PDB file of N, CA, C and O in Angstrom:
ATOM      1  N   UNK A 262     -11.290 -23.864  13.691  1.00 58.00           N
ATOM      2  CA  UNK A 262     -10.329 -23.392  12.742  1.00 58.00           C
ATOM      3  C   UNK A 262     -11.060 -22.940  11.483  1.00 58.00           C
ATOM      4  O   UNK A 262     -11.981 -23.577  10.971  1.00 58.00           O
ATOM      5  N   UNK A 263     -10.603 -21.863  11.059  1.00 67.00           N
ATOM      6  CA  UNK A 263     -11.192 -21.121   9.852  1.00 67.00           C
ATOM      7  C   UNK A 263     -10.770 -21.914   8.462  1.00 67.00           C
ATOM      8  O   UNK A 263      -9.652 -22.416   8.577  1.00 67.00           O
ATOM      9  N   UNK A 264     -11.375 -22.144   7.210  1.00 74.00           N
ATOM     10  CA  UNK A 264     -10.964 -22.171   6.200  1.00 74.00           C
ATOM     11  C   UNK A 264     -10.408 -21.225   5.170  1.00 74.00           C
ATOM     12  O   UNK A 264     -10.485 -20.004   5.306  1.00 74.00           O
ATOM     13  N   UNK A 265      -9.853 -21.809   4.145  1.00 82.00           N
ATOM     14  CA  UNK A 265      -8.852 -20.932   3.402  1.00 82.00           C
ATOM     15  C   UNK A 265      -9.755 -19.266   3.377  1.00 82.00           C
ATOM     16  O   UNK A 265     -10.947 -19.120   3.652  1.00 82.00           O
ATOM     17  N   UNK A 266      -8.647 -18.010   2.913  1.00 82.00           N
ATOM     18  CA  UNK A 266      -9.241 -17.243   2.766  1.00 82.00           C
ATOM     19  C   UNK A 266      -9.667 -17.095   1.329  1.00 82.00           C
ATOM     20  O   UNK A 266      -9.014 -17.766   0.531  1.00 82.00           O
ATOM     21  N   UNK A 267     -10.670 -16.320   0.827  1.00 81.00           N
ATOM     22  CA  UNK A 267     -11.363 -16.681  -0.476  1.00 81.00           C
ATOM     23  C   UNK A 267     -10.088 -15.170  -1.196  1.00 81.00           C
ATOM     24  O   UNK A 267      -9.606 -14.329  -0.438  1.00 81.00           O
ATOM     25  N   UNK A 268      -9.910 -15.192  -2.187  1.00 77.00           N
ATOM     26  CA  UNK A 268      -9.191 -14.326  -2.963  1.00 77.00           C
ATOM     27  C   UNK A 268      -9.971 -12.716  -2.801  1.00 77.00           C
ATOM     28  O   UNK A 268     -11.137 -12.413  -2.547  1.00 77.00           O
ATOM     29  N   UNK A 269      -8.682 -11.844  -3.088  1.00 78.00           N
ATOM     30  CA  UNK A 269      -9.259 -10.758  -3.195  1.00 78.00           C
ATOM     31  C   UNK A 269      -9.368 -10.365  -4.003  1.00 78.00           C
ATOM     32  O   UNK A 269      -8.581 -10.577  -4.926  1.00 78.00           O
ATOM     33  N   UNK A 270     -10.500  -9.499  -4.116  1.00 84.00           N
ATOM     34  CA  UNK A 270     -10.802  -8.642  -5.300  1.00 84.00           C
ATOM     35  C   UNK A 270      -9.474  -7.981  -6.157  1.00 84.00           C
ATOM     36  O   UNK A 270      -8.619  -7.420  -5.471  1.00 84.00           O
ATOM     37  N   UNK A 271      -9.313  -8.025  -7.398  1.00 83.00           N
ATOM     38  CA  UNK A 271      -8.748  -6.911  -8.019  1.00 83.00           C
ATOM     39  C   UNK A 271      -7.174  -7.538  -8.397  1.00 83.00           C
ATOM     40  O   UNK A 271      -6.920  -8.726  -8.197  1.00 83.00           O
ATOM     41  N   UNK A 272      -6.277  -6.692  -8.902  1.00 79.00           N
ATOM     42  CA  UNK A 272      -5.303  -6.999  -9.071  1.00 79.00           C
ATOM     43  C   UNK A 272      -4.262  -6.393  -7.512  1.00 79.00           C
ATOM     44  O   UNK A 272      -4.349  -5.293  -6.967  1.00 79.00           O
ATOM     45  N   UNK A 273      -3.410  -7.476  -7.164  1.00 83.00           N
ATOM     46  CA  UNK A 273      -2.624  -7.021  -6.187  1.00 83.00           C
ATOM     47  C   UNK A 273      -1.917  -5.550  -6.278  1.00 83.00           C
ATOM     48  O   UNK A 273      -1.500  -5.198  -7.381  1.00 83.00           O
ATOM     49  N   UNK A 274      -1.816  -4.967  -5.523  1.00 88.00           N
ATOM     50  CA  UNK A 274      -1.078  -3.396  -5.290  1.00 88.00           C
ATOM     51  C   UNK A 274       0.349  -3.338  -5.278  1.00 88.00           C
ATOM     52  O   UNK A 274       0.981  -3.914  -4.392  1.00 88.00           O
ATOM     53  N   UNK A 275       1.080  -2.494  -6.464  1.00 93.00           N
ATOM     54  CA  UNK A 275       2.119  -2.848  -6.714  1.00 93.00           C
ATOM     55  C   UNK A 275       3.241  -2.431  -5.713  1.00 93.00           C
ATOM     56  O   UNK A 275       3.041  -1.406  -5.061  1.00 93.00           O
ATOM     57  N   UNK A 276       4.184  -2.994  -5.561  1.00 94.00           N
ATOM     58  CA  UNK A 276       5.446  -3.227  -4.108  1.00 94.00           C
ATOM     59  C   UNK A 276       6.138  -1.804  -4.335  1.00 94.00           C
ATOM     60  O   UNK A 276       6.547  -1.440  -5.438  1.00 94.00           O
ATOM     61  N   UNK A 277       6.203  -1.217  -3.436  1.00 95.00           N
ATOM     62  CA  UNK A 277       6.691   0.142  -2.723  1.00 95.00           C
ATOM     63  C   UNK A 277       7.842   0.374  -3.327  1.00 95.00           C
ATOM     64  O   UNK A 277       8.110   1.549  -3.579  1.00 95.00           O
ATOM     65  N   UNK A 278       8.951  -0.859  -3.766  1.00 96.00           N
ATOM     66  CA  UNK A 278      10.114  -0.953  -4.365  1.00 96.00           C
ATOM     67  C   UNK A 278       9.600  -0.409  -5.895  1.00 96.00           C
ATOM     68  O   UNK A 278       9.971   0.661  -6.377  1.00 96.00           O
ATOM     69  N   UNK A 279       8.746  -1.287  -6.508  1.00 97.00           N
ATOM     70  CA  UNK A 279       8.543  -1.160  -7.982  1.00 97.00           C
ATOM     71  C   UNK A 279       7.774   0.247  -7.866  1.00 97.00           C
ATOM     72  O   UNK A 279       7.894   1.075  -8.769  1.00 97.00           O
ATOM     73  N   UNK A 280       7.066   0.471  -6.854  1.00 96.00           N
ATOM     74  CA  UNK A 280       6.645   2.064  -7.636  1.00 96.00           C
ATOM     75  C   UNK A 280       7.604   2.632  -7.232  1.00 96.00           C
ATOM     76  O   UNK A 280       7.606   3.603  -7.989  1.00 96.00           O
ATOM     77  N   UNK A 281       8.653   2.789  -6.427  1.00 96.00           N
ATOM     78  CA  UNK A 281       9.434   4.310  -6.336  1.00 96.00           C
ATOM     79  C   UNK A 281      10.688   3.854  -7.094  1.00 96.00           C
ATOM     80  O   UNK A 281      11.779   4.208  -6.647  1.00 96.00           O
ATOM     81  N   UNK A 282      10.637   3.190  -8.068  1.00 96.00           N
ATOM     82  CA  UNK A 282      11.326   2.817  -9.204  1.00 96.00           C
ATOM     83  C   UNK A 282      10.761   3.659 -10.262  1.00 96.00           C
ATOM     84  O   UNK A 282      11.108   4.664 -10.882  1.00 96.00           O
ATOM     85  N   UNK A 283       9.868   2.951 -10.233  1.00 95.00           N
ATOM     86  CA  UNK A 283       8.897   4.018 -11.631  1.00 95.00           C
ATOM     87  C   UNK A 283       8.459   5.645 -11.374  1.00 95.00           C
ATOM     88  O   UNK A 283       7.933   6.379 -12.210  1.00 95.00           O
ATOM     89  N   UNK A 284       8.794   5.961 -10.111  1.00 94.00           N
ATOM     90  CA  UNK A 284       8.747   7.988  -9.658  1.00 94.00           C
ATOM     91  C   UNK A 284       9.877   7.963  -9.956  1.00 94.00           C
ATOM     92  O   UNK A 284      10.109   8.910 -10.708  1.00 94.00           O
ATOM     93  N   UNK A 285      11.238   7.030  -9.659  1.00 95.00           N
ATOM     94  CA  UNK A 285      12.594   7.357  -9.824  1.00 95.00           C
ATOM     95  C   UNK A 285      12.492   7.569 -11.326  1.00 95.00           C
ATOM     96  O   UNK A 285      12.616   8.627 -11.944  1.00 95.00           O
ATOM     97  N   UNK A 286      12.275   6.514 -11.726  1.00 95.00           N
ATOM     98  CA  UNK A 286      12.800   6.640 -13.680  1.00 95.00           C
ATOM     99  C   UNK A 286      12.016   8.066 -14.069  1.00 95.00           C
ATOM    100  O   UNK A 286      12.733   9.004 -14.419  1.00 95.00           O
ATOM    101  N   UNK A 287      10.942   8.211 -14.032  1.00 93.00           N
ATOM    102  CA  UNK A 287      10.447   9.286 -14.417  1.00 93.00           C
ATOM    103  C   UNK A 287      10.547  10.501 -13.761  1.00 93.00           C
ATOM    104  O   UNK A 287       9.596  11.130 -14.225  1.00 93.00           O
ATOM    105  N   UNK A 288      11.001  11.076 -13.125  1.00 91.00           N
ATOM    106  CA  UNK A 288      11.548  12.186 -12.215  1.00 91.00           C
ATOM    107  C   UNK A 288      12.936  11.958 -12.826  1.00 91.00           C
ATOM    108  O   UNK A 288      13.128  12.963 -13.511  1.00 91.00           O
ATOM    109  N   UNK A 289      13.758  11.337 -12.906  1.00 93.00           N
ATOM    110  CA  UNK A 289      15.014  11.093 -13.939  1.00 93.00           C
ATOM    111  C   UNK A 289      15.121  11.403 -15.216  1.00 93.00           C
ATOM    112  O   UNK A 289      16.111  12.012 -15.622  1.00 93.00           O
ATOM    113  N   UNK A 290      14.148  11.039 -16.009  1.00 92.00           N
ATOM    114  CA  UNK A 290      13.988  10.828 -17.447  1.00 92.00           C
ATOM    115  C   UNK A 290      12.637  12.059 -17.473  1.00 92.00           C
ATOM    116  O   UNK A 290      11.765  11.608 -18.215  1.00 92.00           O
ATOM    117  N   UNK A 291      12.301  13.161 -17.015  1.00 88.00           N
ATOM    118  CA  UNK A 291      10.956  13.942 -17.350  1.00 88.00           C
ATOM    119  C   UNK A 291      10.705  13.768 -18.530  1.00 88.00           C
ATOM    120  O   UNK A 291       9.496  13.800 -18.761  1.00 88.00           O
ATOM    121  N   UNK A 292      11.801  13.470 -20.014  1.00 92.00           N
ATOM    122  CA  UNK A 292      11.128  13.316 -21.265  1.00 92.00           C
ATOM    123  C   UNK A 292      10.775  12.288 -21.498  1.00 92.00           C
ATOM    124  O   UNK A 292      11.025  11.923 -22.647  1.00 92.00           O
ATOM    125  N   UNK A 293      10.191  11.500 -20.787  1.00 92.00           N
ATOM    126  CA  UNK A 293       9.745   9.793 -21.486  1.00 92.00           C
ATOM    127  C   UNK A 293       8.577   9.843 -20.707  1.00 92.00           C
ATOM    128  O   UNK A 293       8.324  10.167 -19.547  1.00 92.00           O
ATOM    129  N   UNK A 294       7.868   9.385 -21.777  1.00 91.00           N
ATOM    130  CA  UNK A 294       6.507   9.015 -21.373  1.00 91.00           C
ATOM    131  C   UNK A 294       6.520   7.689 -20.556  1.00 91.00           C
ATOM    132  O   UNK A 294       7.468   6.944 -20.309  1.00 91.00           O
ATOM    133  N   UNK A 295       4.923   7.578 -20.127  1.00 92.00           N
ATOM    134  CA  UNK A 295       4.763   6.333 -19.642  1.00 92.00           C
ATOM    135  C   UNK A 295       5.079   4.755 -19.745  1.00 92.00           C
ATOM    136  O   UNK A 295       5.291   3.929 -18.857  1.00 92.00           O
ATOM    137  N   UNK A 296       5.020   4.603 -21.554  1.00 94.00           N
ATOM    138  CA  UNK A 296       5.503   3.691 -22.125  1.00 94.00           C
ATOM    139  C   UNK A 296       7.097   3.410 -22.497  1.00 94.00           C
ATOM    140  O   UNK A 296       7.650   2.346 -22.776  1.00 94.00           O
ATOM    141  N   UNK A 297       7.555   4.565 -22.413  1.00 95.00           N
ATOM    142  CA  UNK A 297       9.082   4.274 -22.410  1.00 95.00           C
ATOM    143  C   UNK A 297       9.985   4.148 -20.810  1.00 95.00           C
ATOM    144  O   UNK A 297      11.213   4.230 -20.805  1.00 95.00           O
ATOM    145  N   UNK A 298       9.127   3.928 -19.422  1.00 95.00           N
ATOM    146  CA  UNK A 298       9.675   3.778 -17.899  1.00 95.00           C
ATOM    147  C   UNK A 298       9.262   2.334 -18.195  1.00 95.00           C
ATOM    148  O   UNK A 298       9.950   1.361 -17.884  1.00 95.00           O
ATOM    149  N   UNK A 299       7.382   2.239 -19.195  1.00 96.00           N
ATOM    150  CA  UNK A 299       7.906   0.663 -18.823  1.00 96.00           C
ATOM    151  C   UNK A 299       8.523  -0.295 -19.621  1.00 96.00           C
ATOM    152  O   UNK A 299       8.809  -1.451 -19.311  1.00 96.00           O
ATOM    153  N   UNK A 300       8.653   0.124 -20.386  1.00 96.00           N
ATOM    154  CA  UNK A 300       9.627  -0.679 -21.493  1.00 96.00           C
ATOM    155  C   UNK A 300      10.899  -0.854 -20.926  1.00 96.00           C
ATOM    156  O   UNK A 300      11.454  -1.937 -21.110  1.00 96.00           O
ATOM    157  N   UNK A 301      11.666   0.339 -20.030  1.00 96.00           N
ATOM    158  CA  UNK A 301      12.630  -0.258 -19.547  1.00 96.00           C
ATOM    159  C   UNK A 301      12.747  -0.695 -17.870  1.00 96.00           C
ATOM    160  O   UNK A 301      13.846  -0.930 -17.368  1.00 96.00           O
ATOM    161  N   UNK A 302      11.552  -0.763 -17.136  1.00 97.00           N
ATOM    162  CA  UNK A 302      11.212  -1.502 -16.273  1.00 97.00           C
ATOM    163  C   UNK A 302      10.730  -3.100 -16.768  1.00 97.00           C
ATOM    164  O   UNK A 302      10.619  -4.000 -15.935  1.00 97.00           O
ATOM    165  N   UNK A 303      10.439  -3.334 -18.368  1.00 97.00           N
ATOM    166  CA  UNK A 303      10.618  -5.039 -18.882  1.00 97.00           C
ATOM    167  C   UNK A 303      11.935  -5.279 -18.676  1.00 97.00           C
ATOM    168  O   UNK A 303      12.216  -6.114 -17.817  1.00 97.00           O
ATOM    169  N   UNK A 304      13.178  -4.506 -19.520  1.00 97.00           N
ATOM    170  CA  UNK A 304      14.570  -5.005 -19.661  1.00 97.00           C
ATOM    171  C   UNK A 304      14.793  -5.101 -18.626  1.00 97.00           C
ATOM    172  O   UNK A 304      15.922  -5.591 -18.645  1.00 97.00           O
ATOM    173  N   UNK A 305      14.355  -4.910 -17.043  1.00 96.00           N
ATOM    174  CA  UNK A 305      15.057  -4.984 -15.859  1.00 96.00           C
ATOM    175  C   UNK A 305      14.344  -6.724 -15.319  1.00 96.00           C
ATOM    176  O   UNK A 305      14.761  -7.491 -14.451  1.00 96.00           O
ATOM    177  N   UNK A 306      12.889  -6.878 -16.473  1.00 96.00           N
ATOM    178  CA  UNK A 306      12.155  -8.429 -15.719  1.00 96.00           C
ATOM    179  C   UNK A 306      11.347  -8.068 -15.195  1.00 96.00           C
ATOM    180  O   UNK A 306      10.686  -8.957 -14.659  1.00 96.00           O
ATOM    181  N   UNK A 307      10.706  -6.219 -14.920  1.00 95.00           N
ATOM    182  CA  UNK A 307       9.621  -6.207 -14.344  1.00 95.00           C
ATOM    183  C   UNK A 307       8.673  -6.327 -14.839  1.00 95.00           C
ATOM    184  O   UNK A 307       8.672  -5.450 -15.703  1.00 95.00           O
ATOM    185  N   UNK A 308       7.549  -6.996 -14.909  1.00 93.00           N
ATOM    186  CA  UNK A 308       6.274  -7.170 -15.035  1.00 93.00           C
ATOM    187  C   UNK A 308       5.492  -6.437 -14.785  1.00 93.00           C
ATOM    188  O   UNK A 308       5.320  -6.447 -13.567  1.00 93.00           O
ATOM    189  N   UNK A 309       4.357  -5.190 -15.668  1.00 94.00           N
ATOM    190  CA  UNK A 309       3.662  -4.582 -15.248  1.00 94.00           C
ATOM    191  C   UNK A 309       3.724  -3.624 -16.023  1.00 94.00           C
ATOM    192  O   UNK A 309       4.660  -3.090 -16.619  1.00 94.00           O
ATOM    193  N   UNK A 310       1.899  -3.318 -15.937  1.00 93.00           N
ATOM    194  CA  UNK A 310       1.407  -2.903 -17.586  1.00 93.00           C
ATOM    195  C   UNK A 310       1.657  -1.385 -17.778  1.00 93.00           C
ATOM    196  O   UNK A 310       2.022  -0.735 -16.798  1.00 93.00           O
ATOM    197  N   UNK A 311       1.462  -0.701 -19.131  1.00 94.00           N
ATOM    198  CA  UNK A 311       1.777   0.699 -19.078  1.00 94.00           C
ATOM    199  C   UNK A 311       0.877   1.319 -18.211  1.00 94.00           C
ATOM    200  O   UNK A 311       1.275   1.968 -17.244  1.00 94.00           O
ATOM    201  N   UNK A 312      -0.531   1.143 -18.529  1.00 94.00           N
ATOM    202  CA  UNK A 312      -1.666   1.679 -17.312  1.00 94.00           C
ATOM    203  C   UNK A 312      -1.179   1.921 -16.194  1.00 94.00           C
ATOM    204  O   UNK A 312      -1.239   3.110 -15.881  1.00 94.00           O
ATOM    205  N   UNK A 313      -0.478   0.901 -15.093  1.00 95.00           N
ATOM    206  CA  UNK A 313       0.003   0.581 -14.023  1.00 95.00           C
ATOM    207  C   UNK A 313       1.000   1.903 -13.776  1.00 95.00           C
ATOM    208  O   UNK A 313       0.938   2.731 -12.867  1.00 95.00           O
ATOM    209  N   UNK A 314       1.802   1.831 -14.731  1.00 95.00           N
ATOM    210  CA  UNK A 314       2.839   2.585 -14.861  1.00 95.00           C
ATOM    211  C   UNK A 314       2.703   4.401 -15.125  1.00 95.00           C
ATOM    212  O   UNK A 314       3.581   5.232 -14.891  1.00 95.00           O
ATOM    213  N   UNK A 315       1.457   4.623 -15.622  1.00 94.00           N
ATOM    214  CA  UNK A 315       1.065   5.764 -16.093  1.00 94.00           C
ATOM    215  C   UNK A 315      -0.031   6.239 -14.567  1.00 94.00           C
ATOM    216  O   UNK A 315      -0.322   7.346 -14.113  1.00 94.00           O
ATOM    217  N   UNK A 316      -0.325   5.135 -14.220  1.00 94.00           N
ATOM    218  CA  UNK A 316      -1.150   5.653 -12.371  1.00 94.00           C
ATOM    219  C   UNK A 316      -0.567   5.855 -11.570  1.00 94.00           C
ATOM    220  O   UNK A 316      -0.833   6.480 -10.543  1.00 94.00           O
ATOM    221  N   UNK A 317       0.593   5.224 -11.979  1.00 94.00           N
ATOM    222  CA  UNK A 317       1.638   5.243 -10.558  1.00 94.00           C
ATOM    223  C   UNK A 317       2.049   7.060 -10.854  1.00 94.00           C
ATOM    224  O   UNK A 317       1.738   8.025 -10.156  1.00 94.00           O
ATOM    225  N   UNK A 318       2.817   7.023 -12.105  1.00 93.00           N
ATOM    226  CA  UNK A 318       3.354   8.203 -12.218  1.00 93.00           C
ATOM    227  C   UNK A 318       2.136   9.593 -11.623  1.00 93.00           C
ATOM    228  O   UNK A 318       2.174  10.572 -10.878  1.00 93.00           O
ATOM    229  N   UNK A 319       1.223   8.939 -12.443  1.00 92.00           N
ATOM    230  CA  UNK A 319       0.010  10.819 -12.483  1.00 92.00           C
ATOM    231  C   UNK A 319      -0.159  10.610 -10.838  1.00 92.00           C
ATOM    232  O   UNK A 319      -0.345  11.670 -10.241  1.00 92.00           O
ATOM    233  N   UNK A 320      -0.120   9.276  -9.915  1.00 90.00           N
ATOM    234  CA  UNK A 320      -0.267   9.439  -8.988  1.00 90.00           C
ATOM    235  C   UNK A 320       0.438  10.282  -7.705  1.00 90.00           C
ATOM    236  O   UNK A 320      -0.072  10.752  -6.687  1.00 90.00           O
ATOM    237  N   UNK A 321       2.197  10.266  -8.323  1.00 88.00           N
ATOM    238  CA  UNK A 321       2.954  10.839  -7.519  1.00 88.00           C
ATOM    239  C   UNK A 321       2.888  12.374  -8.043  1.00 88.00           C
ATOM    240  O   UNK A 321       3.382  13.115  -7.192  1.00 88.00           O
ATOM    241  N   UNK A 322       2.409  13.101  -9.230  1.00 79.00           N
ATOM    242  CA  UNK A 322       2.581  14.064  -9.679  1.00 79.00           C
ATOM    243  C   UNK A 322       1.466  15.028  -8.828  1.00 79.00           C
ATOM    244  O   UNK A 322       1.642  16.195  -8.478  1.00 79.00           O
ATOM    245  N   UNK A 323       0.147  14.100  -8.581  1.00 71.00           N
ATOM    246  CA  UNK A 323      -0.987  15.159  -8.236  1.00 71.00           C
ATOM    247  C   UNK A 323      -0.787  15.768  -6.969  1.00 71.00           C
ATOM    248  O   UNK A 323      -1.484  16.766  -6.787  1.00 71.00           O
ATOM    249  N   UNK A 324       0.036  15.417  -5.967  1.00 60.00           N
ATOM    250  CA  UNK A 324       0.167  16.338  -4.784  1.00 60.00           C
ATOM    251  C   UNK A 324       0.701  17.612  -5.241  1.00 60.00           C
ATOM    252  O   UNK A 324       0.507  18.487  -4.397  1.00 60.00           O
ATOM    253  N   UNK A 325       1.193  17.945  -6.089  1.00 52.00           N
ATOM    254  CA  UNK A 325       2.462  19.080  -6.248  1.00 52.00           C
ATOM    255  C   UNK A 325       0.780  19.751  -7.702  1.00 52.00           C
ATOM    256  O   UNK A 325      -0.323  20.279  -7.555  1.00 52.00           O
ATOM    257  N   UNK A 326       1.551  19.303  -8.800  1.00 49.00           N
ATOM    258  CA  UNK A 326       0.998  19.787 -10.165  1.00 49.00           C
ATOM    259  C   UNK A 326       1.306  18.430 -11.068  1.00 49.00           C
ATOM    260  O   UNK A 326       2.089  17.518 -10.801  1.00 49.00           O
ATOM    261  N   UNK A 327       0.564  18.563 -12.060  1.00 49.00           N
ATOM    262  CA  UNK A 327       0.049  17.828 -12.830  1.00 49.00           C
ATOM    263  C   UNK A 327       0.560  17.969 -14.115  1.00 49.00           C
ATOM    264  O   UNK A 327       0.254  17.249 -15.066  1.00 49.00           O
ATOM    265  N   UNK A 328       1.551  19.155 -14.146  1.00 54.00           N
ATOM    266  CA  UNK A 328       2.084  18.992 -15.443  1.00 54.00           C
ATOM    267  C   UNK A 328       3.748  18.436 -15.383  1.00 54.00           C
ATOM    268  O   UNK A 328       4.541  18.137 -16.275  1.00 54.00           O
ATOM    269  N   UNK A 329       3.831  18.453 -14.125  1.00 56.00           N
ATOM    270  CA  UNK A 329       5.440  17.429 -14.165  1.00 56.00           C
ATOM    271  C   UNK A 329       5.828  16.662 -12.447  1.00 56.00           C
ATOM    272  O   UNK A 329       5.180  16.674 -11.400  1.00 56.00           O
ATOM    273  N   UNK A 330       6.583  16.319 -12.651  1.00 58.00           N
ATOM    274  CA  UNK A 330       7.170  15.351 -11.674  1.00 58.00           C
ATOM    275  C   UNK A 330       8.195  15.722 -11.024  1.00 58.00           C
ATOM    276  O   UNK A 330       9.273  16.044 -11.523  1.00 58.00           O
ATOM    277  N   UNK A 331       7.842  15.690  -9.563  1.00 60.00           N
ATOM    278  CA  UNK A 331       9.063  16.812  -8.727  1.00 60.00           C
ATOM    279  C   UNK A 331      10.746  16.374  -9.060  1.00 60.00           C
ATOM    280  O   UNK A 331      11.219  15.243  -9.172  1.00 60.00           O
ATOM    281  N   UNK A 332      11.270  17.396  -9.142  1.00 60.00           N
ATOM    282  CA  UNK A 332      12.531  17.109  -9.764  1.00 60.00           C
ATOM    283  C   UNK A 332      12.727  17.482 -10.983  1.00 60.00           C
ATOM    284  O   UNK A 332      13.816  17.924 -11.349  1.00 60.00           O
ATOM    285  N   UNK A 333      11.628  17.346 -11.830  1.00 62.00           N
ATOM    286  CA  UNK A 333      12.273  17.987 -13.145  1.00 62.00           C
ATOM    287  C   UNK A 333      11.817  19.518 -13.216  1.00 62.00           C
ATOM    288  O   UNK A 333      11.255  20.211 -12.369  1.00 62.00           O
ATOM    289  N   UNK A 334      12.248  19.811 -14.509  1.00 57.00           N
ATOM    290  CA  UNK A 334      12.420  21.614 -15.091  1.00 57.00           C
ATOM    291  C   UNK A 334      11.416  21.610 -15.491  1.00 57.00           C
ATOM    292  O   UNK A 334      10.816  20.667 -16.008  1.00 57.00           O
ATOM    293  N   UNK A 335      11.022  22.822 -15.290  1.00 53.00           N
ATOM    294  CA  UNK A 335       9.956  23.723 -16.378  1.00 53.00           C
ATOM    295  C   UNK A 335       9.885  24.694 -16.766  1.00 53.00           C
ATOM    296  O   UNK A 335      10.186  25.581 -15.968  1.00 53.00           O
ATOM    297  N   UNK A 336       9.490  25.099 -18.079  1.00 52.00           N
ATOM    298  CA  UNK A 336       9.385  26.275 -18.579  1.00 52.00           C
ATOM    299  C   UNK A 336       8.554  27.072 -18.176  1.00 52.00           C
ATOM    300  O   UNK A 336       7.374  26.740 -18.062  1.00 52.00           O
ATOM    301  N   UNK A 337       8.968  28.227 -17.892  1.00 52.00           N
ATOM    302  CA  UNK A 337       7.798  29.342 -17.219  1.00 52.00           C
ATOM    303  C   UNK A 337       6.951  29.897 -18.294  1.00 52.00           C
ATOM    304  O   UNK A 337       5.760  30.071 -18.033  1.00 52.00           O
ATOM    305  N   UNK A 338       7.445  30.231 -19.591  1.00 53.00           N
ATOM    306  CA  UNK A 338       6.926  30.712 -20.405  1.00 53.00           C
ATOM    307  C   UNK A 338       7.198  32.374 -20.262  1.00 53.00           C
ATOM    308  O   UNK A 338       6.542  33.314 -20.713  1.00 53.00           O
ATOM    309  N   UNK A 339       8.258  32.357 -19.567  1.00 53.00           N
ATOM    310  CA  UNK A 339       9.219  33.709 -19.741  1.00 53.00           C
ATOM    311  C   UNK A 339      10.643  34.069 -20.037  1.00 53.00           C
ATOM    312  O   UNK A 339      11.390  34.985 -19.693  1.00 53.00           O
ATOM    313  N   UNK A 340      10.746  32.960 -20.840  1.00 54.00           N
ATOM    314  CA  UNK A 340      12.315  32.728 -21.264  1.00 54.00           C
ATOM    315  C   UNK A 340      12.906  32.125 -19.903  1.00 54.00           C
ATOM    316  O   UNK A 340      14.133  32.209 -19.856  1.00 54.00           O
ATOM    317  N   UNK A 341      12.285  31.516 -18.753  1.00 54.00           N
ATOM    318  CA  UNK A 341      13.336  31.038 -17.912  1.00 54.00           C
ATOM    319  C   UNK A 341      12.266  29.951 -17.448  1.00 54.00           C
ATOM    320  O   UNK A 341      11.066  29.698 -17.554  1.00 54.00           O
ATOM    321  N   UNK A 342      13.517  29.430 -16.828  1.00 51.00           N
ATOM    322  CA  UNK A 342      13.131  27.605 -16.453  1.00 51.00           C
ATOM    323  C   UNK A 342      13.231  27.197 -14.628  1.00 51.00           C
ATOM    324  O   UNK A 342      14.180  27.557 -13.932  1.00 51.00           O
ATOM    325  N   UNK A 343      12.264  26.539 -14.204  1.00 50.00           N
ATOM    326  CA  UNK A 343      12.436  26.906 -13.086  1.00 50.00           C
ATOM    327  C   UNK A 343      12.500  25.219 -12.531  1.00 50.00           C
ATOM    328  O   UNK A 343      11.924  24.380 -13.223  1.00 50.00           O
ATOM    329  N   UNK A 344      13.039  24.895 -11.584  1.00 54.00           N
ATOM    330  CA  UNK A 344      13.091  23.306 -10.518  1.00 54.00           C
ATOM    331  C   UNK A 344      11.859  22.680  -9.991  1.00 54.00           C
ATOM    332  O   UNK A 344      12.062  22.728  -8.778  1.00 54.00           O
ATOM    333  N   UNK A 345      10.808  22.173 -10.145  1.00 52.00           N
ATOM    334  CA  UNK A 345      10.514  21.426  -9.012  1.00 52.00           C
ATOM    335  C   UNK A 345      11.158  21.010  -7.761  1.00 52.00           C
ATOM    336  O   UNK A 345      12.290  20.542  -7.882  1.00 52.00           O
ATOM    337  N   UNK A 346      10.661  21.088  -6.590  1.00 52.00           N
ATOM    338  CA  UNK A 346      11.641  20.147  -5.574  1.00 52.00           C
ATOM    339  C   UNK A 346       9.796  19.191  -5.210  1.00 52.00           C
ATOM    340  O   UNK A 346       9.737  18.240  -4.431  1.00 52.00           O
TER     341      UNK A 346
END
């Protein structure tokens, strides 16, 4: 019989629930920064730092573009505004 397993490296990887909470709020809210999804991911009791919260986000953004989060608007910079999907 094996003994205990020794700990893992690093901080645990955050639950599938809490990040597509934090793509939800921010794909919801495109005007709030990082620190304002987690400020109100505290009032909900979640635990977990802005960093966390700002990787998660740039993380779901980089498949598409990097300047927003699928779902919200953007300005074209031709008087018109166009969707992410």
């Amino acid at each position: 019989m094996a003994g205990p397993q020794p700990p893992s490296p690093g901080r645990p990887p955050v639950h599938d629930e809490l990040r597509d909470l934090i793509i939800r709020l921010g794909t919801e809210n495109s005007r709030w920064g990082f620190r304002r999804v987690r400020g109100e991911l505290r009032r909900l009791r979640h635990k977990i730092s802005p960093a966390t919260v700002r990787r998660v986000l740039h993380a779901a953004v980089r498949p598409q573009s990097r300047c927003a989060l699928p779902g919200s608007t953007i300005a074209l910079g031709t008087g018109e505004e166009t969707r992410l999907s």
